Amino acid sequence: MAREIKTLSIEKNNFKIPYFSILGVLFIVILFTSLWRPLNLDRTIYVPLTPQVETTVNDNSSSIDGDGKVEIVNGKMAAVAESSDVPEDEIIKDELDDIVDGKDNAVQYTIVRGDTLHDILIRYNVNKNDIYQLTTKFKQLANLRIGQQISWTTDDNHNLQTFSWTISSNNIRIYEKSGDKFVESSETAEIMPQNIVIKGDIKSSFVADARKSGLTSNEIGIITRALQWRLDFRRLQVGDKFSVALTREMHGKSKSLSNSQLLGIRIKNGNKDYYAILADDGKYYDINGNSLSQSFFRYPLAKKARVSSGFNPRRLHPVTGQIAPHNGVDFAVSRGTPVLSVGNGEVVIAKYSGSAGNYIAIRHGRQYMTTYMHLDKILVKPGQQVKQGDKIGLSGNTGRSTGPHLHFELHINNKPVNPLTASLPISEGLTGKSRKAFFSKAKSISSQLNF
């Protein structure tokens, strides 16, 4: 009996050694975990269960959204959300948007001073590979001239299908995609120019009444873009009037419209007249020779900030292998950094919206839209008019975001473009001889724009 008791005592003591060792290790792990955490609580990260992720290291900044990667943030590893810039709310479109955007992915454009084909097509988000192939194979496309018209069509993925260049009234070059290459052809035709003035009254809406008066969708789009910064076409009322002086080029045999150029536009809204007169540089100016364009800030911040994730509309998700576009630019800024409107406009959305978090969308004229996501605080309301440089919110970490930053997007004709490289309008008036020549032309054209 004594021997059995001694044996049990030895076994009990032997059992305590590993038991207390395990308890000691667990205590140390728990203590270390509780003490070791990021000092900046704003950088708390959600870690979704995402398999097969890549690893990138960024020791000095917060992880930014949307890549499906793993980043090191303040020494901690976290899987980045697959998609974090998709607001639940979409911008409501109207008939003017359809006109400005063009139908069936077709766009017609008049060359103005400073334009290059590459910049124009990039602005409209055409596939970069198609742009490169077109401009490198056909060197003559570098010879675009002010006032010439080009047009093109794309598929739903922005791949270029056809491109047309009107060199002169009877010389049109066409570049059509065949397989994965472009083939050039040309057209010549007898052209009959017509100078006309089209007038109308607002009875229902500008688009409907302009069409009834005989203006084409493309011509209505030109009017809308020319006056987008001066006139809100939605606020035109019954009884308002419009008058348009233009030149149309018709094919001799078929008498079909080949080309048109709007020389002058006048719209009477209440007691106020809005003019747009075409100058020799291919741009429209008001009756006093002042620019009708609106300048933009390139950055929505008072100071430049590091770009932590760039614009990439064809980014491939590393897990799914599918295209997961990053349609904006992420700026690495701390929580509470003032966010500024890059231009004059109207706030159309200001609310919490899905994975975009606190989200602001501003419409600038009819062609431009900017969005600001993951904000900590919203300082504007829907319907509010804002000016360039106004503080509209504070940057933050709301929505599906892995760290404080600002996600900023620029849309032109309802298509996302790179805000850091996109060609933006410049507000410049005419000077010197150009201004003198413009007044002579404007006097002649404005005299035709009576009601």
Coordinates of C-alpha atoms in Angstrom, one line a residue:
M1 CA 0.0 0.0 0.0
A2 CA 2.8 2.5 0.9
R3 CA 4.6 1.6 -2.4
E4 CA 1.4 2.3 -4.3
I5 CA 0.9 5.7 -2.6
K6 CA 4.5 6.7 -3.4
T7 CA 4.1 5.7 -7.0
L8 CA 0.9 7.9 -7.4
S9 CA 2.7 10.8 -5.7
I10 CA 5.6 10.6 -8.2
E11 CA 3.2 10.4 -11.2
K12 CA 1.3 13.4 -9.9
N13 CA 4.4 15.5 -9.5
N14 CA 5.6 14.5 -13.0
F15 CA 2.2 15.6 -14.4
K16 CA 2.5 19.0 -12.9
I17 CA 5.7 19.8 -14.8
P18 CA 4.2 19.9 -18.4
Y19 CA 0.9 21.2 -17.1
F20 CA 2.4 24.3 -15.5
S21 CA 4.7 24.8 -18.4
I22 CA 1.8 25.0 -20.8
L23 CA 0.0 27.4 -18.5
G24 CA 3.1 29.5 -18.3
V25 CA 3.5 29.7 -22.1
L26 CA -0.2 30.6 -22.6
F27 CA 0.0 33.3 -19.9
I28 CA 3.0 34.9 -21.7
V29 CA 1.3 34.7 -25.1
I30 CA -1.9 36.4 -23.7
L31 CA 0.1 39.1 -21.9
F32 CA 2.2 39.8 -25.1
T33 CA -0.9 40.0 -27.3
S34 CA -2.7 42.3 -25.0
L35 CA 0.2 44.7 -24.7
W36 CA 1.3 44.7 -28.4
R37 CA -1.2 46.5 -30.5
P38 CA -1.1 49.5 -32.9
L39 CA -0.9 52.9 -31.2
N40 CA -3.2 54.5 -33.7
L41 CA -6.6 53.1 -33.1
D42 CA -7.8 54.6 -36.4
R43 CA -5.8 52.0 -38.2
T44 CA -7.8 49.0 -36.9
I45 CA -8.2 46.6 -39.8
Y46 CA -10.8 44.1 -40.8
V47 CA -9.2 40.8 -41.8
P48 CA -11.6 38.9 -44.1
L49 CA -10.9 35.3 -44.9
T50 CA -9.4 35.6 -48.3
P51 CA -7.3 32.7 -49.6
Q52 CA -4.3 32.8 -51.9
V53 CA -3.4 36.4 -51.3
E54 CA -0.2 38.2 -52.2
T55 CA 2.0 40.0 -49.8
T56 CA 3.3 43.6 -50.1
V57 CA 5.0 45.6 -47.4
N58 CA 4.3 49.2 -46.6
D59 CA 5.7 50.0 -43.2
N60 CA 4.9 53.7 -43.0
S61 CA 1.3 54.0 -44.2
S62 CA -2.1 52.5 -43.8
S63 CA -3.3 49.7 -46.1
I64 CA -5.5 51.0 -48.9
D65 CA -8.5 49.5 -50.4
G66 CA -9.5 47.2 -53.2
D67 CA -6.5 45.1 -54.3
G68 CA -7.3 41.7 -52.7
K69 CA -3.7 41.7 -51.3
V70 CA -2.1 41.5 -47.9
E71 CA -0.4 44.6 -46.6
I72 CA 1.7 45.3 -43.5
V73 CA 0.2 48.1 -41.6
N74 CA 2.0 49.3 -38.5
G75 CA 3.7 45.9 -38.4
K76 CA 0.4 44.0 -38.7
M77 CA -0.6 41.8 -41.6
A78 CA -4.1 42.2 -43.0
A79 CA -6.0 41.0 -46.0
V80 CA -7.3 43.9 -48.1
A81 CA -11.0 43.8 -49.1
E82 CA -11.8 42.6 -52.7
S83 CA -13.8 45.7 -53.6
S84 CA -14.2 48.7 -51.4
D85 CA -15.2 51.6 -53.6
V86 CA -18.6 50.6 -54.8
P87 CA -21.4 52.9 -53.5
E88 CA -24.9 51.6 -53.2
D89 CA -26.3 54.8 -54.7
E90 CA -25.9 55.5 -58.4
I91 CA -26.1 59.0 -59.9
I92 CA -29.5 59.4 -61.5
K93 CA -29.2 60.1 -65.2
D94 CA -31.5 62.1 -67.4
E95 CA -32.0 62.7 -71.1
L96 CA -29.2 65.3 -71.2
D97 CA -26.8 62.7 -70.0
D98 CA -27.8 60.4 -72.8
I99 CA -27.3 63.2 -75.3
V100 CA -23.9 64.2 -73.9
D101 CA -22.7 60.6 -73.7
G102 CA -23.8 59.7 -77.2
K103 CA -25.8 56.6 -78.1
D104 CA -24.5 53.2 -79.0
N105 CA -21.1 54.2 -77.6
A106 CA -20.7 56.6 -80.5
V107 CA -18.8 59.9 -80.0
Q108 CA -18.3 62.9 -82.3
Y109 CA -15.7 65.5 -81.4
T110 CA -14.4 68.8 -82.9
I111 CA -10.7 69.4 -82.7
V112 CA -9.7 72.4 -80.6
R113 CA -6.3 74.1 -79.9
G114 CA -3.9 71.8 -78.0
D115 CA -5.7 68.5 -78.8
T116 CA -3.9 65.3 -79.7
L117 CA -5.6 62.2 -80.7
H118 CA -4.0 60.2 -77.9
D119 CA -5.3 62.7 -75.2
I120 CA -8.8 62.9 -76.7
L121 CA -9.3 59.1 -76.7
I122 CA -7.7 58.7 -73.3
R123 CA -10.2 61.3 -72.0
Y124 CA -13.0 59.2 -73.3
N125 CA -11.5 56.0 -71.7
V126 CA -10.8 54.2 -75.0
N127 CA -8.7 51.1 -74.7
K128 CA -5.0 52.2 -74.5
N129 CA -3.8 49.3 -76.6
D130 CA -6.2 50.4 -79.4
I131 CA -5.0 54.0 -79.1
Y132 CA -1.4 52.9 -79.3
Q133 CA -2.0 50.7 -82.3
L134 CA -4.0 53.4 -84.2
T135 CA -1.6 56.3 -83.5
T136 CA 1.6 54.3 -84.2
K137 CA 0.4 52.5 -87.4
F138 CA -1.2 55.6 -89.0
K139 CA 1.3 58.5 -88.4
Q140 CA -0.9 60.9 -90.4
L141 CA -3.3 61.0 -87.4
A142 CA -0.8 63.3 -85.8
N143 CA -1.9 66.0 -88.3
L144 CA -5.3 66.8 -86.8
R145 CA -6.3 70.4 -87.3
I146 CA -8.4 72.8 -85.3
G147 CA -12.1 72.6 -86.5
Q148 CA -11.8 69.2 -88.0
Q149 CA -14.2 66.6 -86.8
I150 CA -13.5 63.0 -85.7
S151 CA -15.9 60.3 -84.5
W152 CA -15.6 56.8 -83.2
T153 CA -17.5 53.9 -81.8
T154 CA -16.5 51.5 -79.0
D155 CA -18.0 48.3 -77.5
D156 CA -19.1 48.0 -73.9
N157 CA -15.6 47.3 -72.8
H158 CA -14.2 50.6 -74.4
N159 CA -12.5 48.7 -77.2
L160 CA -12.3 50.9 -80.3
Q161 CA -14.4 49.6 -83.3
T162 CA -14.3 52.3 -85.9
F163 CA -12.7 55.7 -86.2
S164 CA -13.5 58.4 -88.7
W165 CA -11.5 61.6 -89.5
T166 CA -13.1 64.3 -91.6
I167 CA -10.1 66.1 -93.2
S168 CA -12.2 68.3 -95.5
S169 CA -15.7 68.5 -96.8
N170 CA -15.0 65.8 -99.4
N171 CA -12.2 63.8 -97.8
I172 CA -13.1 61.4 -95.0
R173 CA -10.7 58.7 -93.8
I174 CA -12.1 55.7 -91.9
Y175 CA -10.2 53.2 -89.7
E176 CA -12.1 50.0 -89.0
K177 CA -11.0 47.2 -86.8
S178 CA -10.7 43.9 -88.5
G179 CA -9.7 41.1 -86.2
D180 CA -7.0 42.7 -83.9
K181 CA -5.8 45.3 -86.5
F182 CA -7.1 48.5 -88.0
V183 CA -7.7 48.9 -91.7
E184 CA -7.8 52.3 -93.4
S185 CA -10.2 53.4 -96.2
S186 CA -11.4 56.7 -97.6
E187 CA -14.6 58.3 -98.8
T188 CA -15.1 61.2 -101.2
A189 CA -18.4 62.7 -102.0
E190 CA -19.9 65.9 -103.5
I191 CA -20.7 68.1 -100.6
M192 CA -23.3 70.9 -100.5
P193 CA -22.8 73.3 -97.6
Q194 CA -25.8 75.0 -96.1
N195 CA -25.9 78.0 -93.7
I196 CA -29.0 77.9 -91.6
V197 CA -30.5 79.3 -88.4
I198 CA -32.7 77.0 -86.2
K199 CA -35.0 78.6 -83.6
G200 CA -37.4 77.2 -81.1
D201 CA -39.4 77.7 -77.9
I202 CA -39.3 75.6 -74.7
K203 CA -42.6 73.9 -74.4
S204 CA -41.6 70.7 -72.5
S205 CA -37.8 70.2 -72.3
F206 CA -34.8 71.6 -74.1
V207 CA -33.9 68.2 -75.6
A208 CA -37.4 67.4 -76.8
D209 CA -38.0 70.9 -78.2
A210 CA -34.6 71.2 -79.8
R211 CA -35.2 67.9 -81.6
K212 CA -38.6 69.1 -82.8
S213 CA -36.9 72.2 -84.2
G214 CA -34.6 70.0 -86.4
L215 CA -31.4 69.9 -84.3
T216 CA -29.7 66.5 -84.2
S217 CA -28.6 64.7 -81.1
N218 CA -25.0 65.5 -81.8
E219 CA -25.8 69.2 -82.2
I220 CA -27.8 69.3 -79.0
G221 CA -24.8 67.7 -77.3
I222 CA -22.5 70.4 -78.6
I223 CA -24.8 73.1 -77.3
T224 CA -25.1 71.4 -73.9
R225 CA -21.3 71.1 -73.5
A226 CA -20.6 74.6 -74.7
L227 CA -22.9 76.2 -72.1
Q228 CA -22.7 73.6 -69.3
W229 CA -20.9 76.0 -66.9
R230 CA -23.2 78.9 -67.4
L231 CA -26.6 77.4 -67.8
D232 CA -28.4 74.6 -66.0
F233 CA -30.5 73.2 -68.8
R234 CA -32.9 71.5 -66.3
R235 CA -34.0 74.9 -65.1
L236 CA -35.2 76.1 -68.5
Q237 CA -38.9 77.0 -68.3
V238 CA -41.8 77.0 -70.6
G239 CA -41.6 80.2 -72.8
D240 CA -37.7 80.3 -72.8
K241 CA -36.2 80.5 -76.3
F242 CA -33.2 79.3 -78.3
S243 CA -31.5 80.2 -81.6
V244 CA -28.6 78.4 -83.3
A245 CA -26.6 79.4 -86.3
L246 CA -24.8 76.5 -88.0
T247 CA -23.3 75.2 -91.2
R248 CA -24.3 71.8 -92.4
E249 CA -22.6 69.8 -95.1
M250 CA -24.9 67.5 -97.1
H251 CA -24.0 64.7 -99.5
G252 CA -25.1 65.9 -103.0
K253 CA -26.9 62.7 -104.2
S254 CA -28.4 61.4 -101.0
K255 CA -28.8 64.8 -99.3
S256 CA -27.9 63.1 -96.1
L257 CA -26.1 65.1 -93.3
S258 CA -22.3 64.6 -93.5
N259 CA -21.1 67.1 -91.0
S260 CA -22.2 70.2 -89.1
Q261 CA -20.6 73.0 -87.3
L262 CA -22.3 75.3 -84.8
L263 CA -21.2 78.9 -85.3
G264 CA -23.3 80.6 -82.6
I265 CA -25.8 79.7 -79.9
R266 CA -28.2 82.0 -77.9
I267 CA -30.5 80.7 -75.2
K268 CA -32.9 83.1 -73.4
N269 CA -33.7 81.9 -69.9
G270 CA -36.2 84.3 -68.3
N271 CA -34.7 87.8 -68.8
K272 CA -31.1 86.6 -69.3
D273 CA -29.4 85.7 -72.5
Y274 CA -26.6 83.1 -72.7
Y275 CA -24.3 83.1 -75.8
A276 CA -21.7 80.7 -77.1
I277 CA -19.8 81.9 -80.2
L278 CA -17.3 79.7 -82.0
A279 CA -13.8 81.3 -82.3
D280 CA -11.0 80.4 -84.7
D281 CA -9.3 78.2 -82.1
G282 CA -12.3 75.8 -82.2
K283 CA -13.5 76.8 -78.7
Y284 CA -16.7 78.6 -77.7
Y285 CA -16.7 81.9 -75.8
D286 CA -19.4 84.2 -74.5
I287 CA -20.4 87.4 -76.4
N288 CA -17.6 89.3 -74.6
G289 CA -14.9 86.9 -75.5
N290 CA -14.7 85.3 -72.1
S291 CA -14.0 81.6 -71.7
L292 CA -17.0 79.3 -71.1
S293 CA -14.8 76.7 -69.6
Q294 CA -14.4 75.9 -65.9
S295 CA -10.9 75.2 -64.5
F296 CA -10.4 72.2 -62.1
F297 CA -8.0 71.5 -59.3
R298 CA -6.0 68.4 -60.0
Y299 CA -6.0 67.4 -56.3
P300 CA -9.0 67.4 -53.8
L301 CA -6.6 68.4 -51.0
A302 CA -4.9 71.6 -49.8
K303 CA -1.5 69.9 -50.2
K304 CA -0.3 67.0 -52.4
A305 CA -0.4 63.6 -50.7
R306 CA 1.2 60.3 -51.5
V307 CA -0.7 58.2 -54.0
S308 CA -1.1 54.8 -52.3
S309 CA -3.2 53.1 -55.0
G310 CA -3.4 54.4 -58.6
F311 CA -6.1 54.4 -61.3
N312 CA -6.3 51.0 -63.0
P313 CA -9.5 50.2 -65.0
R314 CA -8.1 46.9 -66.1
R315 CA -6.7 45.6 -62.8
L316 CA -7.0 41.8 -62.4
H317 CA -8.1 40.5 -59.1
P318 CA -5.3 38.2 -57.8
V319 CA -7.7 35.6 -56.4
T320 CA -10.6 35.5 -58.9
G321 CA -8.5 36.4 -62.0
Q322 CA -11.4 38.7 -63.1
I323 CA -11.2 42.4 -64.0
A324 CA -11.8 44.4 -60.8
P325 CA -11.3 48.0 -61.8
H326 CA -9.8 50.6 -59.5
N327 CA -11.6 53.6 -60.9
G328 CA -10.0 56.3 -58.8
V329 CA -6.9 57.3 -57.0
D330 CA -6.2 56.7 -53.3
F331 CA -4.4 59.4 -51.3
A332 CA -2.7 58.4 -48.1
V333 CA -3.9 61.0 -45.6
S334 CA -4.7 60.8 -41.9
R335 CA -8.2 60.9 -40.6
G336 CA -9.7 64.4 -40.4
T337 CA -7.8 65.9 -43.4
P338 CA -10.0 68.5 -45.1
V339 CA -11.3 67.4 -48.5
L340 CA -11.9 70.1 -51.1
S341 CA -14.2 70.3 -54.2
V342 CA -12.0 70.4 -57.3
G343 CA -14.4 72.6 -59.1
N344 CA -17.7 74.5 -59.1
G345 CA -20.7 72.2 -59.0
E346 CA -23.9 70.7 -57.4
V347 CA -23.8 68.1 -54.7
V348 CA -26.0 65.2 -56.0
I349 CA -25.1 62.6 -53.3
A350 CA -23.9 63.1 -49.7
K351 CA -24.6 60.1 -47.5
Y352 CA -23.3 56.8 -46.2
S353 CA -23.4 54.4 -49.2
G354 CA -22.3 50.8 -48.9
S355 CA -18.6 49.9 -49.0
A356 CA -17.8 53.5 -50.2
G357 CA -18.7 54.6 -46.6
N358 CA -19.5 58.3 -46.2
Y359 CA -19.7 59.4 -49.9
I360 CA -20.0 62.6 -51.8
A361 CA -20.7 63.0 -55.5
I362 CA -20.6 66.4 -57.2
R363 CA -21.8 67.1 -60.7
H364 CA -19.7 69.8 -62.6
G365 CA -21.6 71.0 -65.6
R366 CA -22.9 68.1 -67.8
Q367 CA -19.7 66.2 -68.6
Y368 CA -17.9 66.0 -65.4
M369 CA -18.5 64.2 -62.1
T370 CA -16.3 63.8 -59.0
T371 CA -16.7 61.4 -56.1
Y372 CA -15.1 61.4 -52.7
M373 CA -15.3 58.2 -50.6
H374 CA -14.5 56.7 -47.1
L375 CA -15.0 60.2 -45.5
D376 CA -15.0 60.6 -41.7
K377 CA -17.5 63.4 -41.9
I378 CA -19.7 65.0 -44.6
L379 CA -20.0 68.8 -44.6
V380 CA -22.4 69.3 -47.5
K381 CA -26.0 68.4 -48.4
P382 CA -27.6 67.1 -51.7
G383 CA -28.6 70.0 -53.9
Q384 CA -26.1 72.4 -52.4
Q385 CA -24.0 74.5 -54.8
V386 CA -20.3 74.4 -54.1
K387 CA -17.4 76.4 -55.4
Q388 CA -13.9 75.3 -56.3
G389 CA -11.9 74.9 -53.1
D390 CA -14.8 74.6 -50.7
K391 CA -14.3 72.2 -47.9
I392 CA -16.9 69.4 -48.4
G393 CA -15.8 66.8 -45.9
L394 CA -13.0 65.2 -43.8
S395 CA -11.1 62.1 -44.8
G396 CA -11.6 59.0 -42.9
N397 CA -11.9 55.2 -42.8
T398 CA -15.6 54.5 -43.2
G399 CA -17.2 51.8 -45.3
R400 CA -15.1 48.8 -46.5
S401 CA -11.7 50.4 -46.0
T402 CA -8.5 49.1 -44.5
G403 CA -7.1 52.4 -43.2
P404 CA -7.6 56.2 -43.3
H405 CA -7.4 57.5 -46.8
L406 CA -9.3 59.4 -49.5
H407 CA -10.6 57.6 -52.6
F408 CA -11.1 60.2 -55.4
E409 CA -12.7 59.6 -58.8
L410 CA -13.2 61.8 -61.9
H411 CA -15.8 60.8 -64.5
I412 CA -16.0 62.4 -67.9
N413 CA -19.2 61.7 -69.9
N414 CA -20.0 59.2 -67.2
K415 CA -16.8 57.2 -67.7
P416 CA -14.1 57.0 -65.1
V417 CA -10.7 58.5 -66.1
N418 CA -7.4 59.0 -64.3
P419 CA -7.8 62.3 -62.4
L420 CA -4.0 62.8 -62.3
T421 CA -3.5 62.6 -66.1
A422 CA -6.9 63.5 -67.7
S423 CA -7.1 66.5 -69.9
L424 CA -9.1 69.1 -68.0
P425 CA -10.7 72.3 -69.3
I426 CA -8.8 75.6 -68.8
S427 CA -10.5 78.8 -68.2
E428 CA -8.8 81.3 -70.5
G429 CA -10.2 84.2 -72.4
L430 CA -9.1 85.6 -75.8
T431 CA -6.4 88.2 -76.0
G432 CA -4.7 90.4 -78.6
K433 CA -5.4 89.7 -82.3
S434 CA -7.5 86.7 -81.5
R435 CA -9.8 88.7 -79.4
K436 CA -10.2 91.4 -82.1
A437 CA -10.9 88.8 -84.8
F438 CA -13.5 87.2 -82.5
F439 CA -15.5 90.4 -81.9
S440 CA -15.7 90.9 -85.7
K441 CA -17.0 87.3 -86.1
A442 CA -19.3 87.5 -83.0
K443 CA -21.0 90.7 -84.3
S444 CA -21.9 89.0 -87.5
I445 CA -23.1 85.8 -85.9
S446 CA -25.1 87.3 -83.0
S447 CA -27.1 89.4 -85.5
Q448 CA -28.5 86.2 -86.9
L449 CA -29.5 84.9 -83.4
N450 CA -32.7 86.9 -83.0
F451 CA -36.0 85.5 -81.9

